[in-house]
Coordinates of C-alpha atoms in Angstrom, one line a residue:
Chain T
M6 CA 166.8 97.3 135.1
K7 CA 165.5 100.2 137.1
V8 CA 168.1 102.1 139.1
L9 CA 167.7 104.7 141.9
I10 CA 170.8 106.8 142.7
V11 CA 170.6 108.7 146.0
H12 CA 173.3 111.4 146.0
A13 CA 174.3 113.6 148.9
H14 CA 177.1 116.1 148.6
P15 CA 177.2 119.8 149.7
E16 CA 179.1 120.9 146.6
P17 CA 177.2 120.6 143.3
Q18 CA 180.5 120.5 141.3
S19 CA 182.1 117.7 143.4
F20 CA 183.8 114.7 142.1
T21 CA 181.1 112.7 143.9
A22 CA 178.6 114.4 141.6
A23 CA 180.8 113.5 138.6
L24 CA 180.5 109.8 139.7
R25 CA 176.7 110.2 139.9
D26 CA 176.6 111.7 136.4
R27 CA 178.9 108.9 135.0
A28 CA 176.6 106.3 136.5
V29 CA 173.5 107.9 135.0
A30 CA 175.1 108.1 131.5
T31 CA 176.5 104.6 131.7
L32 CA 173.4 102.9 133.0
E33 CA 171.1 104.8 130.6
G34 CA 173.5 103.9 127.8
L35 CA 173.0 100.2 128.7
G36 CA 169.2 100.7 128.4
H37 CA 168.3 100.9 132.1
A38 CA 165.9 103.4 133.6
V39 CA 167.5 105.7 136.1
K40 CA 166.1 108.1 138.8
V41 CA 168.3 110.3 140.9
S42 CA 167.5 111.8 144.3
D43 CA 169.9 114.6 144.8
L44 CA 169.3 115.3 148.5
Y45 CA 171.1 118.6 148.8
A46 CA 169.4 119.9 145.6
M47 CA 166.0 118.7 146.9
R48 CA 166.7 120.3 150.3
W49 CA 165.8 117.0 151.8
N50 CA 164.8 117.1 155.5
P51 CA 167.0 114.5 157.3
V52 CA 165.3 114.8 160.7
A53 CA 163.0 111.9 161.8
S54 CA 160.3 113.5 163.9
A55 CA 156.7 113.5 164.9
A56 CA 156.1 115.9 162.0
D57 CA 156.5 113.0 159.6
F58 CA 153.0 111.8 160.4
S59 CA 149.8 113.7 159.7
S60 CA 147.9 111.5 162.2
R61 CA 149.3 109.3 164.9
E62 CA 148.4 106.0 166.5
N63 CA 149.7 107.4 169.7
P64 CA 149.7 111.2 169.7
D65 CA 151.1 111.4 173.3
Y66 CA 154.3 109.3 172.8
L67 CA 156.3 108.8 169.6
V68 CA 157.6 105.4 168.8
Y69 CA 159.0 106.3 165.3
A70 CA 159.0 102.8 163.8
L71 CA 155.5 102.0 165.0
E72 CA 154.1 105.3 163.5
Q73 CA 156.0 104.5 160.2
R74 CA 154.3 101.1 160.0
L75 CA 150.9 102.6 160.5
G76 CA 151.6 105.8 158.6
V77 CA 152.4 103.9 155.4
K78 CA 149.2 101.8 155.8
K79 CA 147.0 104.8 156.4
Q80 CA 148.8 107.1 154.0
S81 CA 149.5 109.5 156.9
I82 CA 153.2 109.5 156.3
A83 CA 154.9 112.7 155.1
A84 CA 154.7 113.2 151.3
D85 CA 158.5 113.6 150.9
I86 CA 159.0 110.2 152.6
Q87 CA 156.3 108.5 150.5
G88 CA 157.9 109.9 147.3
E89 CA 161.3 108.5 148.1
L90 CA 159.7 105.2 149.2
D91 CA 157.9 104.9 145.9
K92 CA 161.3 105.3 144.1
L93 CA 162.9 102.8 146.4
L94 CA 160.3 100.2 145.7
W95 CA 160.4 100.9 141.9
A96 CA 164.2 100.3 141.7
D97 CA 165.8 97.0 141.2
L98 CA 169.2 98.5 142.1
L99 CA 169.9 101.2 144.7
I100 CA 173.1 103.2 144.5
L101 CA 174.0 105.4 147.5
N102 CA 176.5 107.9 146.2
F103 CA 178.3 110.0 148.9
P104 CA 181.5 111.4 150.4
I105 CA 182.6 109.6 153.5
F106 CA 182.1 111.9 156.5
W107 CA 183.4 110.3 159.8
F108 CA 183.7 106.9 158.2
S109 CA 180.0 106.9 157.4
A110 CA 177.3 108.7 155.5
P111 CA 176.7 112.5 155.8
A112 CA 173.8 113.3 158.0
M113 CA 171.8 114.3 155.0
L114 CA 171.9 110.7 153.7
K115 CA 171.6 109.2 157.1
G116 CA 168.4 111.0 157.5
W117 CA 167.1 109.6 154.2
I118 CA 167.8 106.1 155.6
D119 CA 166.2 107.0 158.9
R120 CA 163.0 108.3 157.3
V121 CA 162.6 106.3 154.0
L122 CA 163.5 102.7 155.0
V123 CA 160.1 102.4 156.8
S124 CA 159.2 99.7 159.2
G125 CA 156.5 97.4 157.9
V126 CA 157.7 97.7 154.3
C127 CA 161.5 97.4 154.3
Y128 CA 161.7 95.3 157.5
G129 CA 159.7 94.3 160.5
G130 CA 159.4 91.4 163.0
K131 CA 161.4 88.5 161.4
R132 CA 161.6 90.2 158.1
F133 CA 165.3 91.2 157.9
Y134 CA 168.5 90.1 156.3
D135 CA 167.7 87.6 153.6
Q136 CA 164.0 87.8 154.7
G137 CA 164.0 91.7 154.5
G138 CA 161.3 93.6 152.6
L139 CA 163.6 94.5 149.8
A140 CA 164.9 90.9 149.1
G141 CA 165.6 90.2 145.5
K142 CA 166.9 93.8 144.8
R143 CA 170.5 94.8 144.7
A144 CA 172.3 97.8 146.3
M145 CA 175.8 99.3 146.3
I146 CA 177.5 102.3 147.8
T147 CA 179.8 104.5 145.7
V148 CA 182.0 106.6 148.0
T149 CA 184.7 109.2 147.9
L150 CA 187.2 109.8 150.7
G151 CA 190.2 111.7 151.7
G152 CA 192.3 108.8 153.0
R153 CA 194.8 106.8 150.9
E154 CA 194.1 103.1 150.1
H155 CA 197.0 101.8 152.2
M156 CA 195.4 103.3 155.4
F157 CA 192.7 100.7 155.1
G158 CA 192.9 96.9 155.3
E159 CA 194.0 94.3 157.8
G160 CA 196.8 95.8 160.0
A161 CA 196.3 99.3 158.4
I162 CA 195.8 102.3 160.6
H163 CA 192.0 102.4 160.1
G164 CA 191.5 98.7 159.5
P165 CA 189.3 97.4 156.6
L166 CA 187.0 100.0 155.1
E167 CA 184.3 97.4 155.0
D168 CA 184.5 97.1 158.8
M169 CA 184.0 100.9 159.1
L170 CA 181.1 100.7 156.7
R171 CA 179.5 97.8 158.5
P172 CA 176.4 99.7 159.8
I173 CA 175.5 100.7 156.3
L174 CA 176.5 97.6 154.4
R175 CA 175.2 95.0 156.8
G176 CA 173.2 96.9 159.4
T177 CA 171.2 98.8 156.8
L178 CA 171.3 97.5 153.2
A179 CA 171.7 93.8 153.9
Y180 CA 169.3 94.2 156.9
V181 CA 166.4 95.2 154.6
G182 CA 167.1 92.3 152.2
Y183 CA 169.3 93.8 149.5
D184 CA 172.0 91.7 147.8
V185 CA 174.8 94.1 148.6
L186 CA 177.6 94.5 146.1
A187 CA 181.2 95.6 147.1
P188 CA 181.6 99.3 147.5
F189 CA 183.1 101.4 144.7
V190 CA 185.7 103.6 146.4
A191 CA 187.5 106.6 145.0
W192 CA 190.5 107.2 147.4
H193 CA 192.3 110.4 148.4
V194 CA 190.0 112.5 146.1
P195 CA 190.6 116.0 147.4
Y196 CA 194.4 115.6 146.7
I197 CA 194.6 113.8 143.4
S198 CA 195.1 115.0 139.8
A199 CA 192.4 115.5 137.2
E200 CA 193.9 112.5 135.4
A201 CA 193.6 110.3 138.5
R202 CA 190.0 111.4 138.8
Q203 CA 189.4 110.4 135.2
D204 CA 190.9 107.0 135.9
F205 CA 188.3 106.5 138.7
L206 CA 185.5 107.6 136.4
V207 CA 186.6 105.0 133.8
A208 CA 187.0 102.3 136.4
Y209 CA 183.5 103.1 137.7
E210 CA 182.0 102.9 134.2
Q211 CA 183.6 99.5 133.7
R212 CA 182.4 98.3 137.0
L213 CA 178.8 99.4 136.2
Q214 CA 179.0 97.7 132.8
G215 CA 179.8 94.4 134.5
L216 CA 177.4 94.7 137.4
A217 CA 175.1 91.9 136.2
D218 CA 177.8 89.3 136.7
E219 CA 178.9 90.4 140.2
Q220 CA 178.4 88.2 143.3
P221 CA 177.1 90.0 146.3
L222 CA 178.8 90.2 149.7
V223 CA 177.9 87.4 152.2
F224 CA 175.7 88.2 155.2
P225 CA 173.8 86.1 157.8
K226 CA 170.6 84.3 156.7
L227 CA 167.7 83.8 159.1
A228 CA 167.7 80.1 158.5
Q229 CA 171.0 79.9 160.5
F230 CA 169.1 81.0 163.6
D231 CA 166.3 79.6 165.7
E232 CA 162.9 81.2 166.5
A233 CA 164.4 83.4 169.2
L234 CA 167.3 84.3 166.9
Y235 CA 169.9 82.2 168.7
P236 CA 172.5 80.6 166.3
L237 CA 171.5 77.1 165.4
S238 CA 175.0 75.7 165.1
Chain E
M20 CA 185.0 117.3 186.0
K21 CA 183.1 119.1 183.2
V22 CA 180.7 117.0 181.3
L23 CA 178.8 117.7 178.0
I24 CA 175.8 115.4 177.2
V25 CA 174.7 115.6 173.6
H26 CA 171.2 114.1 173.5
A27 CA 169.2 113.3 170.3
H28 CA 165.7 111.7 170.5
P29 CA 162.5 112.7 168.7
E30 CA 160.3 111.9 171.8
P31 CA 160.9 114.2 174.8
Q32 CA 159.5 111.6 177.2
S33 CA 161.6 108.8 175.9
F34 CA 163.6 106.4 178.1
T35 CA 166.7 107.8 176.4
A36 CA 165.7 111.2 177.9
A37 CA 165.4 109.4 181.3
L38 CA 169.0 108.2 180.9
R39 CA 170.0 111.8 180.1
D40 CA 168.3 113.1 183.2
R41 CA 169.7 110.4 185.4
A42 CA 173.2 111.2 184.1
V43 CA 172.7 114.9 184.9
A44 CA 171.5 114.2 188.4
T45 CA 174.2 111.7 189.2
L46 CA 177.1 113.7 187.8
E47 CA 175.9 116.9 189.4
G48 CA 175.4 115.0 192.7
L49 CA 179.1 114.0 192.4
G50 CA 180.0 117.7 192.1
H51 CA 180.6 117.8 188.4
A52 CA 179.5 120.6 186.1
V53 CA 177.1 119.4 183.4
K54 CA 175.9 121.0 180.2
V55 CA 173.3 119.3 177.9
S56 CA 172.8 119.9 174.2
D57 CA 169.3 118.5 173.5
L58 CA 169.4 118.6 169.7
Y59 CA 165.7 118.1 168.9
A60 CA 164.8 120.7 171.5
M61 CA 167.4 123.1 170.1
R62 CA 166.1 122.4 166.6
W63 CA 169.7 121.7 165.7
N64 CA 170.5 121.9 161.9
P65 CA 172.3 118.6 161.0
V66 CA 173.1 119.6 157.4
A67 CA 176.7 120.5 156.7
S68 CA 176.6 123.0 153.9
A69 CA 178.1 126.2 152.4
A70 CA 175.7 128.2 154.7
D71 CA 178.0 127.2 157.6
F72 CA 180.5 129.9 156.6
S73 CA 179.8 133.6 156.5
S74 CA 182.9 134.1 154.3
R75 CA 184.8 131.4 152.3
E76 CA 188.3 130.7 151.3
N77 CA 187.0 129.4 148.0
P78 CA 183.5 130.7 147.3
D79 CA 183.3 128.8 144.0
Y80 CA 183.9 125.2 145.3
L81 CA 183.2 124.0 148.8
V82 CA 185.7 121.7 150.5
Y83 CA 183.9 121.5 153.8
A84 CA 186.9 120.5 156.0
L85 CA 189.1 123.2 154.5
E86 CA 186.4 125.9 155.2
Q87 CA 186.0 124.6 158.7
R88 CA 189.7 125.0 159.3
L89 CA 189.7 128.6 158.1
G90 CA 186.2 129.4 159.4
V91 CA 187.3 128.7 163.0
K92 CA 190.4 130.8 162.7
K93 CA 188.6 133.7 161.1
Q94 CA 185.5 133.4 163.2
S95 CA 183.4 133.0 160.0
I96 CA 181.9 129.7 161.1
A97 CA 178.2 129.6 161.9
A98 CA 177.2 130.7 165.4
D99 CA 175.4 127.4 166.2
I100 CA 178.6 125.4 165.4
Q101 CA 180.8 127.7 167.4
G102 CA 178.5 127.4 170.4
E103 CA 178.7 123.6 170.3
L104 CA 182.4 123.7 169.7
D105 CA 182.9 125.9 172.8
K106 CA 181.0 123.4 174.9
L107 CA 183.0 120.5 173.4
L108 CA 186.3 122.1 174.3
W109 CA 185.0 123.1 177.8
A110 CA 184.1 119.5 178.6
D111 CA 186.5 116.8 180.0
L112 CA 183.9 114.1 179.4
L113 CA 181.6 113.9 176.4
I114 CA 178.5 111.6 176.5
L115 CA 176.6 111.0 173.3
N116 CA 173.1 109.9 174.4
F117 CA 170.9 108.5 171.7
P118 CA 168.7 105.7 170.4
I119 CA 170.3 103.4 167.8
F120 CA 168.8 104.1 164.4
W121 CA 170.2 101.7 161.7
F122 CA 173.0 100.5 164.0
S123 CA 174.3 104.1 164.2
A124 CA 173.4 107.6 165.4
P125 CA 170.2 109.3 164.3
A126 CA 170.8 111.9 161.5
M127 CA 170.3 114.7 164.0
L128 CA 173.3 113.5 166.0
K129 CA 175.3 112.5 162.9
G130 CA 174.9 116.1 161.7
W131 CA 176.2 117.4 165.1
I132 CA 179.3 115.3 164.5
D133 CA 179.6 116.4 160.9
R134 CA 179.4 120.1 161.7
V135 CA 181.0 120.5 165.2
L136 CA 184.0 118.2 165.1
V137 CA 185.8 120.8 163.0
S138 CA 189.0 120.2 161.1
G139 CA 191.9 122.2 162.5
V140 CA 190.7 121.9 166.0
C141 CA 189.5 118.3 166.6
Y142 CA 191.9 116.7 164.0
G143 CA 193.9 117.6 161.0
G144 CA 197.1 116.3 159.2
K145 CA 198.7 113.8 161.5
R146 CA 196.6 114.9 164.5
F147 CA 194.3 111.9 164.9
Y148 CA 193.8 108.9 167.1
D149 CA 196.1 109.4 170.2
Q150 CA 197.4 112.6 168.6
G151 CA 193.9 114.0 168.0
G152 CA 192.9 117.5 169.0
L153 CA 190.8 116.3 171.9
A154 CA 193.5 114.0 173.4
G155 CA 193.3 113.9 177.2
K156 CA 189.5 114.0 177.3
R157 CA 187.2 111.1 177.7
A158 CA 184.0 110.1 175.8
M159 CA 181.3 107.5 176.0
I160 CA 178.1 106.7 174.2
T161 CA 174.9 105.8 176.0
V162 CA 172.5 104.0 173.7
T163 CA 169.0 102.5 173.7
L164 CA 168.0 99.9 171.2
G165 CA 165.2 97.5 170.2
G166 CA 167.3 94.3 169.8
R167 CA 167.9 91.8 172.6
E168 CA 171.4 91.3 174.0
H169 CA 171.7 87.8 172.6
M170 CA 171.4 89.1 169.1
F171 CA 174.8 90.8 169.5
G172 CA 178.2 89.2 170.1
E173 CA 180.5 86.7 168.4
G174 CA 178.4 84.3 166.3
A175 CA 175.2 86.2 167.1
I176 CA 172.9 87.4 164.3
H177 CA 174.2 91.0 164.2
G178 CA 177.8 90.2 165.5
P179 CA 179.4 92.3 168.2
L180 CA 177.6 95.7 168.9
E181 CA 181.0 97.3 169.1
D182 CA 181.7 96.2 165.5
M183 CA 178.5 97.9 164.4
L184 CA 179.4 101.0 166.4
R185 CA 183.0 101.1 165.0
P186 CA 182.6 104.3 162.9
I187 CA 181.5 106.2 166.0
L188 CA 183.7 104.6 168.6
R189 CA 186.9 104.3 166.6
G190 CA 186.3 106.4 163.4
T191 CA 184.9 109.5 165.3
L192 CA 185.6 109.6 169.1
A193 CA 188.9 107.8 169.1
Y194 CA 189.9 109.5 165.9
V195 CA 189.7 113.0 167.5
G196 CA 191.8 111.8 170.4
Y197 CA 189.2 110.9 173.1
D198 CA 189.9 108.0 175.5
V199 CA 186.7 106.1 174.6
L200 CA 184.9 104.2 177.4
A201 CA 182.8 101.1 176.7
P202 CA 179.2 102.0 175.6
F203 CA 176.4 101.9 178.1
V204 CA 173.6 99.9 176.4
A205 CA 170.0 99.6 177.4
W206 CA 168.6 96.6 175.4
H207 CA 165.1 95.9 174.0
V208 CA 163.8 99.2 175.4
P209 CA 160.5 99.5 173.5
Y210 CA 159.4 96.1 174.8
I211 CA 160.5 96.0 178.5
S212 CA 158.6 96.6 181.7
A213 CA 158.9 99.8 183.8
E214 CA 160.8 97.7 186.4
A215 CA 163.4 96.6 183.8
R216 CA 163.8 100.3 182.8
Q217 CA 164.4 101.2 186.4
D218 CA 167.1 98.5 186.6
F219 CA 168.9 100.1 183.6
L220 CA 168.7 103.5 185.3
V221 CA 170.2 102.1 188.5
A222 CA 172.9 100.3 186.5
Y223 CA 173.7 103.5 184.6
E224 CA 173.9 105.5 187.8
Q225 CA 176.4 103.0 189.3
R226 CA 178.4 103.0 186.1
L227 CA 178.7 106.8 186.2
Q228 CA 179.7 106.8 189.8
G229 CA 182.7 104.5 189.0
L230 CA 183.7 106.2 185.8
A231 CA 186.9 107.7 187.2
D232 CA 188.3 104.1 187.6
E233 CA 187.4 102.8 184.1
Q234 CA 190.0 101.9 181.5
P235 CA 189.3 103.1 178.0
L236 CA 189.0 100.9 175.0
V237 CA 192.2 100.3 173.0
F238 CA 192.7 101.9 169.6
P239 CA 195.7 102.4 167.3
K240 CA 198.4 104.9 168.2
L241 CA 200.2 106.9 165.6
A242 CA 203.6 105.7 166.9
Q243 CA 202.8 102.3 165.5
F244 CA 202.9 103.7 162.0
D245 CA 205.5 105.4 159.9
E246 CA 205.5 108.8 158.4
A247 CA 203.3 107.7 155.4
L248 CA 201.1 105.8 157.9
Y249 CA 202.2 102.3 156.9
P250 CA 202.4 99.9 159.9
L251 CA 205.9 99.8 161.5
S252 CA 205.7 96.1 162.5

């Protein structure tokens, strides 16, 4: 299996980084090939802009998705985007590894999503959800957060974490065709003991060792909708 | 009323920018004071990092929220953050004005949220939801998107738009104490006629004129939970 881990944390010594390192060691130990994009270390540019295209279909008015589509075809898309896209297409499994900022990804990682999941390759027209450009591949998110586990779930103060993560799980990863696995969540990280952190690392390692047998989360399939995308039933 | 509009779109001539301009004209016409943060025009830095603090409580290990808390107190937080925070605290109404990228905010705007909604001022400890630091103020989001209206809602292919927007509506704006108004949504924008765009501008103007009478969306209140944040009922 080929694995891409995209990591985004402003502190190089963070526990989130320890999760990344444990994933690399575990997956390589299982014989998989692993690449890591460490966005802060790479000084990744998260801002989608006109500067992402060396030539434009419409130089007077930027429609970002349209220029992505043409930019990939004509190889006029920025080199940093193409480099990440190559890794993305190489990988059978994508792991997004990040601390929860505002119940979602840090801007650094959001900008990787905005720029790298290019229209025309990852999705486009009727190519989304199970028909997405990355169908047949798997993805998961590995997240750290400050909240305690009992603050999430039905009736809990923040509701189910999966509901807060819906734009990334369903609206992004499932949208481009990935089979999306359940998130791996390390709770209350800034406040827990070194032993509790070790427990999370061990649980993560075990989770990664059994990944092949996991069933993905369930999302809509295009066959459930008509040509105009109205529900069939 | 004092209004801050935070605008993030990579194309200066976008319809999203027309919505921003219509809001400024309408609100100023009603006698309100309006400030605009145009993040692309400002070349806003969306990346939360150690560089945001001129001195650090812990120079060896970055806990971003902790350094925010101390940085605001000691005036060691970056000048661009302090400038935006001043506008945020000045405003009675915050409007986030953006195109939907991946069912959420562009990285440029996400990075404004990551950096400007500082711990210790906007939230902290038990100061969140109705007890948040910005309680008493109102916020709304004004968004453009490519999808059609029938693709959203119960049973629709993407489900309710408000569910996709949960991290920003509930997890961000309601979390810091805002009374959050329903989003203003312009659907299918890249594909519609100039007349249809005018209709959205007129509808937006009418919406803004009646804003004072609107009831906010309903979110959890801390009084519904015990000291450890378990639900009381």
